[in-house]
Structures are given as C-alpha cells and as structure tokens.
Amino acid sequence: RFISTHLSALTSPSRFVLRYGSAVKAYLRALLPTQHDAEEVEQDFLLRILEKGIPVGDRSNGRYRHYLIAIVRNAALRYLSNRSRRPQGLTEPALLSLQSKAEQHWHQEWRSCVLQRTWQALKDHEAANPGNLFHTVLLNVVQNSIASSEELAEQISMASGQSLTAEAFRKQLSRARRMFAQLLITEVARTIRDVTPEHISDELQELDLLRYVQSIRQDCTKREQRI
C-alpha cells in the first residue's frame, strides 16, 4: 500500500534535472577524458532535456536508470566519435574499461540520489507535522550511533525545545524508520515502469537498499503469520 508512481518526475524536465542531474554529471566525469569534455556533454545533454523534454521510450528492464544511462552514454560516445576530441591512446579496450568504471560511479550516484530524496521527504514530513521529530531522531541516530536513547533524547530536547523522554524518543525512532522505508519504496517506484512488489524488491536489492525496508517486510510477515 506504500507504492505509488509519480510520472511527473519523468516528464518534467526541471524535476529530471533536480533528481538525476548529479548522476549524469558523475557518470560523464568518470567516462570522458577531461572535466571540460564532461561539462560540455553534460550541458548539451541537459539543455536538450530542458528544451525538448525527456525521451520516455521503452526503459531497459522497466527501470528508468538503465534507459537513462544508455542515452547519456550515447551522447558521450557521439562526442568522442569526433577524432579531434578523442585523445590519443584511447583505444576501444581502454574505452570499455572507462565505461565499466563510469557505470560504477553511475550506480553509486543514483543510489545516493535516491537516499537524498528520501531524507528530504522525511524532513518535509516533519516540517508539515508539528510535534513530529522523525527526521531529527533518525538523523541523530545515524550521526551518533553509540549514544544512548537517554543521551539522544536530552540532546534533541535541548535543540528542538520539545520535551522528549527516552521512551518517547524510541517510539519516534521506530515510527521514523518505518516512515523512511515507506518513502524509500515510493522514491524507487518513481523510476520503474511496471510497479510491482517484486520489481521494487529487485531494484532495492540491486541498489543495496533492501536493508532499509526490512522493518516493513518483517511487519508484513508477522501479519501474514497471524492470519
């Protein structure tokens, strides 16, 4: 019930640049010989997106990131096809090696984008709900993993001006983790054409994000066992 698609993220050029621009940049800078080359291809690619919109043809395996990396790669290869731009010594095997390394950067940056968007959504949820401290408590736990509930509750109380006991902190933390998992699932669903639990799970696993939704999966298993 937490899965929802937001196709506007794929059809709105401004939202595209906001969500995936950093992944495009990281990929091109890992693939192309110089930063100047990467910036030139990046600017041309993003300008085309802003002017003509986002091509939304068949996405590889139903995952937008697979489709997107293909069109970004093609833009870079078209740029390198000009002999005057291709550096000496950049043989086909060397180019293939660069592509492999660049795809690792793409994967890492895409994962980072997904997590950043999820954190921002959690922060927005807290801001829109007075008394809610989901983002605050979860961020403090991540940044201070060895601190006790009592210590973190006291720190947050002083910083936020809201009285928070250790018990209340633990309740907020449990709900925050569940909310984070829900928001993460929604964010991943934005980039999948055929949104099913199986496809969501596969994408989470491929991006090494599955552990973030374990609490929801465990809750579902417990409910199924009771039924």
XYZ file of C-alpha atoms in Angstrom:
227
model
C 0.000 0.000 0.000
C 3.028 2.274 0.194
C 3.822 2.026 -3.519
C 2.901 4.987 -5.697
C 4.231 6.227 -9.013
C 4.888 9.833 -9.883
C 5.353 10.028 -13.637
C 5.749 13.813 -13.420
C 9.285 13.120 -12.234
C 9.970 11.553 -15.640
C 8.061 14.010 -17.822
C 9.004 17.306 -16.144
C 12.457 18.476 -17.318
C 13.052 20.592 -14.208
C 12.287 17.658 -11.905
C 14.502 15.438 -14.019
C 17.468 17.789 -13.599
C 16.783 18.043 -9.864
C 16.588 14.290 -9.317
C 19.112 12.867 -11.752
C 21.420 15.695 -12.795
C 24.133 14.736 -10.297
C 24.106 11.127 -11.527
C 24.556 12.304 -15.118
C 27.437 14.538 -14.033
C 29.232 11.790 -12.091
C 28.922 9.346 -14.980
C 30.234 11.742 -17.625
C 33.170 12.885 -15.495
C 34.198 9.265 -14.977
C 33.814 8.392 -18.666
C 35.244 11.363 -20.559
C 38.945 12.262 -20.684
C 38.761 15.741 -19.161
C 36.428 17.733 -16.963
C 35.965 20.182 -19.839
C 34.711 17.365 -22.090
C 32.353 16.132 -19.375
C 30.940 19.596 -18.755
C 30.419 20.201 -22.467
C 28.493 16.962 -22.974
C 26.582 17.454 -19.717
C 25.488 20.979 -20.638
C 24.453 19.907 -24.124
C 22.556 16.879 -22.780
C 20.702 18.796 -20.047
C 19.932 21.651 -22.445
C 18.321 19.181 -24.827
C 16.274 17.798 -21.932
C 15.093 21.270 -20.919
C 14.254 22.239 -24.500
C 12.767 19.015 -25.846
C 11.694 17.130 -22.741
C 12.680 13.680 -21.599
C 12.596 10.778 -24.036
C 10.379 8.176 -22.391
C 10.627 5.206 -24.699
C 10.934 1.641 -23.508
C 13.122 1.603 -20.433
C 15.532 -1.284 -20.113
C 14.043 -3.911 -17.807
C 11.394 -1.355 -16.861
C 13.969 0.653 -14.884
C 14.451 4.237 -15.870
C 18.062 4.371 -14.710
C 19.013 1.649 -17.210
C 17.330 3.511 -20.032
C 18.808 6.832 -18.975
C 22.392 5.608 -18.742
C 22.102 4.317 -22.308
C 21.121 7.696 -23.752
C 23.744 9.524 -21.671
C 26.394 7.036 -22.825
C 25.348 7.525 -26.448
C 25.685 11.294 -26.054
C 29.226 10.833 -24.736
C 30.197 8.376 -27.470
C 28.866 10.720 -30.165
C 31.078 13.411 -28.695
C 34.118 11.108 -28.742
C 33.381 9.955 -32.292
C 34.863 13.234 -33.439
C 38.534 12.332 -33.932
C 39.678 15.805 -32.910
C 38.095 15.307 -29.483
C 39.253 11.761 -28.892
C 42.603 11.720 -27.055
C 45.464 9.713 -28.471
C 45.838 6.306 -26.911
C 42.155 5.933 -26.076
C 41.726 2.536 -27.729
C 38.491 0.556 -27.772
C 39.602 -1.680 -24.841
C 40.569 1.428 -22.860
C 37.196 2.992 -23.630
C 35.387 -0.159 -22.491
C 37.362 -0.077 -19.244
C 36.375 3.563 -18.738
C 32.722 2.691 -19.367
C 32.846 -0.031 -16.722
C 34.315 2.359 -14.128
C 31.865 5.095 -15.114
C 28.925 2.752 -14.633
C 30.104 2.112 -11.073
C 30.010 5.875 -10.471
C 26.550 5.988 -12.034
C 25.275 3.236 -9.765
C 26.714 4.871 -6.642
C 25.452 8.339 -7.510
C 21.980 7.056 -8.390
C 21.802 5.291 -5.038
C 22.920 8.485 -3.345
C 20.224 10.462 -5.181
C 17.527 8.036 -4.032
C 18.658 8.271 -0.406
C 18.942 12.059 -0.520
C 15.417 12.381 -1.913
C 14.125 10.034 0.791
C 15.814 12.026 3.566
C 14.373 15.232 2.137
C 10.880 13.723 2.014
C 11.217 12.706 5.674
C 12.366 16.226 6.558
C 9.392 17.699 4.690
C 7.061 15.364 6.572
C 8.462 16.564 9.896
C 8.126 20.211 8.890
C 4.499 19.720 7.851
C 3.513 17.972 11.093
C 4.060 19.983 14.313
C 5.430 17.802 17.084
C 6.809 15.263 14.645
C 10.534 14.583 15.050
C 11.029 11.665 12.641
C 13.792 13.297 10.623
C 15.520 14.712 13.687
C 15.610 11.496 15.710
C 16.654 9.293 12.791
C 19.395 11.674 11.686
C 20.732 11.892 15.244
C 20.869 8.100 15.498
C 22.774 7.876 12.215
C 25.219 10.568 13.288
C 25.569 9.348 16.896
C 25.219 5.583 16.686
C 26.924 4.883 20.031
C 24.869 7.352 22.071
C 22.105 6.004 24.323
C 18.409 6.790 23.960
C 18.598 8.932 27.081
C 21.508 10.958 25.743
C 19.913 11.498 22.332
C 16.545 12.382 23.851
C 18.225 15.021 26.011
C 20.188 16.449 23.070
C 17.094 16.670 20.865
C 15.028 18.207 23.657
C 17.584 20.968 24.094
C 17.950 21.587 20.352
C 14.256 21.469 19.443
C 12.719 22.961 22.534
C 10.380 19.958 22.766
C 10.414 17.801 25.865
C 11.345 14.262 24.826
C 11.775 11.313 27.177
C 13.888 8.279 26.295
C 10.709 6.223 25.813
C 9.151 8.848 23.565
C 12.420 9.007 21.617
C 12.356 5.253 20.997
C 8.747 5.403 19.786
C 9.544 8.267 17.421
C 12.600 6.375 16.172
C 10.611 3.210 15.435
C 7.997 5.181 13.507
C 10.687 7.216 11.744
C 12.381 4.075 10.448
C 9.072 2.773 9.164
C 8.281 6.094 7.508
C 11.753 6.229 5.943
C 11.209 2.770 4.479
C 7.826 3.793 3.060
C 9.283 6.927 1.491
C 12.205 4.961 0.063
C 9.835 2.487 -1.591
C 7.861 5.373 -3.081
C 11.021 7.029 -4.377
C 12.207 3.838 -6.069
C 8.743 3.290 -7.542
C 9.048 6.607 -9.373
C 11.619 5.106 -11.729
C 10.040 1.759 -12.512
C 7.637 1.305 -15.391
C 5.780 -1.777 -14.141
C 5.409 -1.141 -10.433
C 5.011 -4.428 -8.571
C 6.353 -5.576 -5.176
C 8.732 -7.920 -7.000
C 10.161 -5.186 -9.234
C 10.501 -2.831 -6.282
C 12.327 -5.511 -4.281
C 14.662 -6.300 -7.197
C 15.577 -2.643 -7.645
C 16.139 -2.141 -3.925
C 18.392 -5.193 -3.861
C 20.353 -4.055 -6.909
C 20.944 -0.664 -5.302
C 21.848 -2.247 -1.939
C 18.882 -0.530 -0.277
C 16.856 -3.561 0.725
C 18.052 -3.440 4.330
C 16.312 -0.091 4.793
C 12.884 -1.678 4.318
C 13.391 -4.764 6.452
C 11.118 -3.393 9.201
C 8.167 -3.198 6.807
C 8.855 -6.685 5.445
C 9.070 -8.106 8.959
C 5.777 -6.442 9.911
C 4.083 -7.893 6.828
C 5.436 -11.369 7.634
C 4.123 -11.158 11.198
C 0.668 -10.110 9.968
C 0.606 -12.954 7.449
C 1.556 -15.431 10.187
C -1.270 -14.188 12.414
C -3.721 -14.569 9.544
